[in-house]
Tab-separated table of N, CA and C in Angstrom:
chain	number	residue	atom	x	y	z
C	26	UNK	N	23.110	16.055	44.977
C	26	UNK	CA	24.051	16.188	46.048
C	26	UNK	C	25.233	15.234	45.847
C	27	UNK	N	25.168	14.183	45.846
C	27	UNK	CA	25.747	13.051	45.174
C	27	UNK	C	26.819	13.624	43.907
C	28	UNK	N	26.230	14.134	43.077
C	28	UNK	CA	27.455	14.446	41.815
C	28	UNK	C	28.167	15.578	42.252
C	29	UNK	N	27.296	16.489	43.355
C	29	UNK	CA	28.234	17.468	43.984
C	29	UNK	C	29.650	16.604	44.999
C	30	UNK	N	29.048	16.090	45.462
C	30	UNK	CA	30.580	15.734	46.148
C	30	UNK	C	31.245	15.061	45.625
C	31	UNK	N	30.783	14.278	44.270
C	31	UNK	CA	31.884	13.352	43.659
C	31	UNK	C	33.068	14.812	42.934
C	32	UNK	N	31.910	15.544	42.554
C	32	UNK	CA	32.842	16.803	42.090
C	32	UNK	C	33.957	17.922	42.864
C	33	UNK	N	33.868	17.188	44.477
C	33	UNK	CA	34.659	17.879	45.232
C	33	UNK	C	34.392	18.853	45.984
C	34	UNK	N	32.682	18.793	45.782
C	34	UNK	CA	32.016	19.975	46.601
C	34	UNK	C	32.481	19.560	48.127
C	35	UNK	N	32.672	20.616	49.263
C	35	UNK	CA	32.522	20.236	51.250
C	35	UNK	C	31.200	19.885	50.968
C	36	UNK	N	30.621	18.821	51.900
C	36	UNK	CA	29.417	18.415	52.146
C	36	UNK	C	28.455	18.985	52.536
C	37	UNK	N	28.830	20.341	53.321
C	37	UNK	CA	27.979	21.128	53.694
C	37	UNK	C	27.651	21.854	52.075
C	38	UNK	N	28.406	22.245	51.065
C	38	UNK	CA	28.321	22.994	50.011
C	38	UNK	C	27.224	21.940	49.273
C	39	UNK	N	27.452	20.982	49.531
C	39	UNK	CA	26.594	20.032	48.850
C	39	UNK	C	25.255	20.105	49.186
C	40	UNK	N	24.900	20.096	50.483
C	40	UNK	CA	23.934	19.835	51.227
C	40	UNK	C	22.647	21.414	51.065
C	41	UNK	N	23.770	22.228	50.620
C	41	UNK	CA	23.060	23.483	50.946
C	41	UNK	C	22.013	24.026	50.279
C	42	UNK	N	21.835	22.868	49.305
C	42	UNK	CA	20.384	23.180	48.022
C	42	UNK	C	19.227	22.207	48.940
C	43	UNK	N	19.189	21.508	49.459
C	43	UNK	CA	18.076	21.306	50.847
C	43	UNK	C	17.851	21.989	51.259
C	44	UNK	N	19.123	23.241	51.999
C	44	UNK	CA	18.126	23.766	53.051
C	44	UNK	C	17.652	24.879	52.212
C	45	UNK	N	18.102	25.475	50.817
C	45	UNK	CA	17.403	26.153	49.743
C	45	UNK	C	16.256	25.890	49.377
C	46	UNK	N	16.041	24.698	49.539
C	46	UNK	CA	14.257	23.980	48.890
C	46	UNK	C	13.912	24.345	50.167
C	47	UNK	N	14.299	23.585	51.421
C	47	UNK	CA	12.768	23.477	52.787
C	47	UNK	C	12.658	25.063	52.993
C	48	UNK	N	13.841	26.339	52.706
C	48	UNK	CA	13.031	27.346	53.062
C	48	UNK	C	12.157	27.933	51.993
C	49	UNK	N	12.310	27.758	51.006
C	49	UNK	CA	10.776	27.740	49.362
C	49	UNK	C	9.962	27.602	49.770
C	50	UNK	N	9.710	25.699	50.457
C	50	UNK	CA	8.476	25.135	50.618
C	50	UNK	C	8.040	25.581	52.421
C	51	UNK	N	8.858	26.231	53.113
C	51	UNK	CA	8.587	27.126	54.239
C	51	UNK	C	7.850	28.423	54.009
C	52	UNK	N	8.301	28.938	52.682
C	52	UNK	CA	7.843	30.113	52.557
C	52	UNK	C	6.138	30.045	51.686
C	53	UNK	N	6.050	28.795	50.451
C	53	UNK	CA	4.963	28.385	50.590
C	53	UNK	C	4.001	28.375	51.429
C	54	UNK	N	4.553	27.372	52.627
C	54	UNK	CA	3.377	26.925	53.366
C	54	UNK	C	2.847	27.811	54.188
C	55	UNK	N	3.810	29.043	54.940
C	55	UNK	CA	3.379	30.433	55.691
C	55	UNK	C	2.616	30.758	55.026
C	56	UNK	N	2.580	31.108	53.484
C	56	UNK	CA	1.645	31.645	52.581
C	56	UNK	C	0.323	31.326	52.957
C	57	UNK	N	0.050	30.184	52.423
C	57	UNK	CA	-0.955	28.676	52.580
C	57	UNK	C	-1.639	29.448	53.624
C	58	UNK	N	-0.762	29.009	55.170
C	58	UNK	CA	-1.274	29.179	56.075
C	58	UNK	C	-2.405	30.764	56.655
C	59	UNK	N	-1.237	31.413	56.248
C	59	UNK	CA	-1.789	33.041	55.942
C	59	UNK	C	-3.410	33.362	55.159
C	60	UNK	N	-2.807	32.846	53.934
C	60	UNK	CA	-4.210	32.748	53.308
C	60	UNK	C	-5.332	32.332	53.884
C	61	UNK	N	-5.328	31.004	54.228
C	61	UNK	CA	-6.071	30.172	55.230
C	61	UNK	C	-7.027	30.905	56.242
C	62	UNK	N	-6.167	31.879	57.221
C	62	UNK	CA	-6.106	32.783	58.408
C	62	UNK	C	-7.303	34.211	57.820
C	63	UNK	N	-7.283	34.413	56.591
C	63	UNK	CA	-7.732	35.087	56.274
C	63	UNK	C	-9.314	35.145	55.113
C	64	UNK	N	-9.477	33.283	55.620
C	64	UNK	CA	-10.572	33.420	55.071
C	64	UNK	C	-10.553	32.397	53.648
C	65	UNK	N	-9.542	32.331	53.201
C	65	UNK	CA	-9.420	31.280	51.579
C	65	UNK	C	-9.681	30.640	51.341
C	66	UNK	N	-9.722	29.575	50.505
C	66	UNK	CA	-10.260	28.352	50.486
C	66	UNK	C	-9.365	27.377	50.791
C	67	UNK	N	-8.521	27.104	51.199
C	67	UNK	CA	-7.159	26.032	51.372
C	67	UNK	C	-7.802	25.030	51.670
C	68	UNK	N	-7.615	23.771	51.048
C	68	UNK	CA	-7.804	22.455	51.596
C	68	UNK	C	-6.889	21.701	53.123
C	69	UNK	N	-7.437	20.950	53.255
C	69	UNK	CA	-6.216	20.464	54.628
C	69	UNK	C	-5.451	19.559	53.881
C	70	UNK	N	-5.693	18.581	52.986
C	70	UNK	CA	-4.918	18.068	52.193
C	70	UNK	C	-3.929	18.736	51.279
C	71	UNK	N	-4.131	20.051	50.829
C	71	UNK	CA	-2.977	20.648	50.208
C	71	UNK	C	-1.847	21.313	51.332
C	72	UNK	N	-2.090	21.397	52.607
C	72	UNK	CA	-1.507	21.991	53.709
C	72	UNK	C	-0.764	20.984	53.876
C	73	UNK	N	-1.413	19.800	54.380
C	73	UNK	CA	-0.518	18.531	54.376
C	73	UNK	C	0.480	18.400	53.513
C	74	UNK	N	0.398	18.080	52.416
C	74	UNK	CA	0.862	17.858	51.239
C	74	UNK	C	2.427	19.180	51.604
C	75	UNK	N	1.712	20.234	51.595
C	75	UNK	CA	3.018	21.383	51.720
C	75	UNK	C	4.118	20.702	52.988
C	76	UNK	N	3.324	20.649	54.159
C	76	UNK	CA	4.037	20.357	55.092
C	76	UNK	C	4.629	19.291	55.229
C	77	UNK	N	4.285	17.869	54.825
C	77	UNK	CA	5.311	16.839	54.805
C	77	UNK	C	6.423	17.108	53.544
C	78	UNK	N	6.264	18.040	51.985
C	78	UNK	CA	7.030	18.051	51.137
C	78	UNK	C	8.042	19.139	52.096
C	79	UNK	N	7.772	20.310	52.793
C	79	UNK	CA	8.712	20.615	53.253
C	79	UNK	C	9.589	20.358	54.698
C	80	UNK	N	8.864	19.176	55.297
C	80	UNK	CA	10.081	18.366	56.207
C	80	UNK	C	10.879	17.361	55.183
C	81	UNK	N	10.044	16.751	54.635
C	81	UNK	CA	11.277	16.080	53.698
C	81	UNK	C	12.460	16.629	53.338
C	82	UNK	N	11.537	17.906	52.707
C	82	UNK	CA	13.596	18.739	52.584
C	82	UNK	C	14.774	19.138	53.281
C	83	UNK	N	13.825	18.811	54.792
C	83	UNK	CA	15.307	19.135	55.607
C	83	UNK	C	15.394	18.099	56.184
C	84	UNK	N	14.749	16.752	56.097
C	84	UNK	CA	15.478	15.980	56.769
C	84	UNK	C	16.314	14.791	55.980
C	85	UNK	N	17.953	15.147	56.039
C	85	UNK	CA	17.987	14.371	55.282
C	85	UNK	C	19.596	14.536	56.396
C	86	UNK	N	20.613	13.439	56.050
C	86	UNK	CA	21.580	13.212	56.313
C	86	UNK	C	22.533	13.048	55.964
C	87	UNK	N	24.005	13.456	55.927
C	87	UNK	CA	25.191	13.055	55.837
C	87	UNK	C	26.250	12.864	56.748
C	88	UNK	N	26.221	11.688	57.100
C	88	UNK	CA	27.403	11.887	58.347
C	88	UNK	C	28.509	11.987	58.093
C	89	UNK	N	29.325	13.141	58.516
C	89	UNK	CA	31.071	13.143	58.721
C	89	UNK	C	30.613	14.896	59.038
C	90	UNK	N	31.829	15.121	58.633
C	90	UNK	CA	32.469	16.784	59.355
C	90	UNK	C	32.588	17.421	57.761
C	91	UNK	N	31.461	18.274	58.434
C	91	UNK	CA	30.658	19.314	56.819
C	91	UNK	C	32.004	20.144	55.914
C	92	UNK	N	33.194	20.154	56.866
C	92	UNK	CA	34.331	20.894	55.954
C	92	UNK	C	34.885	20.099	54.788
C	93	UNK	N	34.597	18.467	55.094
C	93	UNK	CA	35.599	17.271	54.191
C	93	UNK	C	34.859	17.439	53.047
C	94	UNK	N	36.051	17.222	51.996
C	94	UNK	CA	35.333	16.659	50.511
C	94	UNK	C	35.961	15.293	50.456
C	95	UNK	N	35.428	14.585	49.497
C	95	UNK	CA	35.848	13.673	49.281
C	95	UNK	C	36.622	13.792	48.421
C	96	UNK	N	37.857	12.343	48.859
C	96	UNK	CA	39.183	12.266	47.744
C	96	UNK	C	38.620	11.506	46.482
C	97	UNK	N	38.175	11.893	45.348
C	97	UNK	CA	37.663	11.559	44.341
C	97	UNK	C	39.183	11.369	43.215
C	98	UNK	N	39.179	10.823	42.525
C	98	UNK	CA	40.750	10.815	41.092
C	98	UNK	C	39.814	11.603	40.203
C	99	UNK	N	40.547	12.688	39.415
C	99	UNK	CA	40.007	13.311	38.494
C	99	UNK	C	40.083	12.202	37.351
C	100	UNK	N	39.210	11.996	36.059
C	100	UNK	CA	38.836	11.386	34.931
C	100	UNK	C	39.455	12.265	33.987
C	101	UNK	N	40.232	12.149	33.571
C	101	UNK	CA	40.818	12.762	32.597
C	101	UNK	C	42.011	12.366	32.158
């Protein structure tokens, strides 16, 4: 995210491969859960495991106003 905005990405453009991962590991863990519902073997520790890896992915922060990029000097 970081080399995205040094590169001039809006922050929201930056940000937007988070909310790409937490809905993966969302769509994982429905799985999980599903399976589960139906009898599987799922551990509670691998459920866990799903569910804190996919709050991590959305909680994360950048404060300012998601339209700004940053004024970076091109290297060249």
């Amino acid at each position: 995210m970081i080399g995205s905005l040094l590169r001039g990405e809006r922050v929201g453009q930056a940000t937007d491969r988070f909310n790409i991962r937490w809905a993966a590991l969302s769509t994982e863990l429905a799985e999980l859960l599903r399976d589960r519902s139906a009898g599987a073997a799922v551990s509670d520790t691998e459920i866990a495991l799903r569910w804190v890896a996919r709050d991590d992915a959305r909680n994360y922060v950048v404060l300012g106003d998601p339209a700004v990029r940053l004024r970076v000097r091109d290297i060249a």
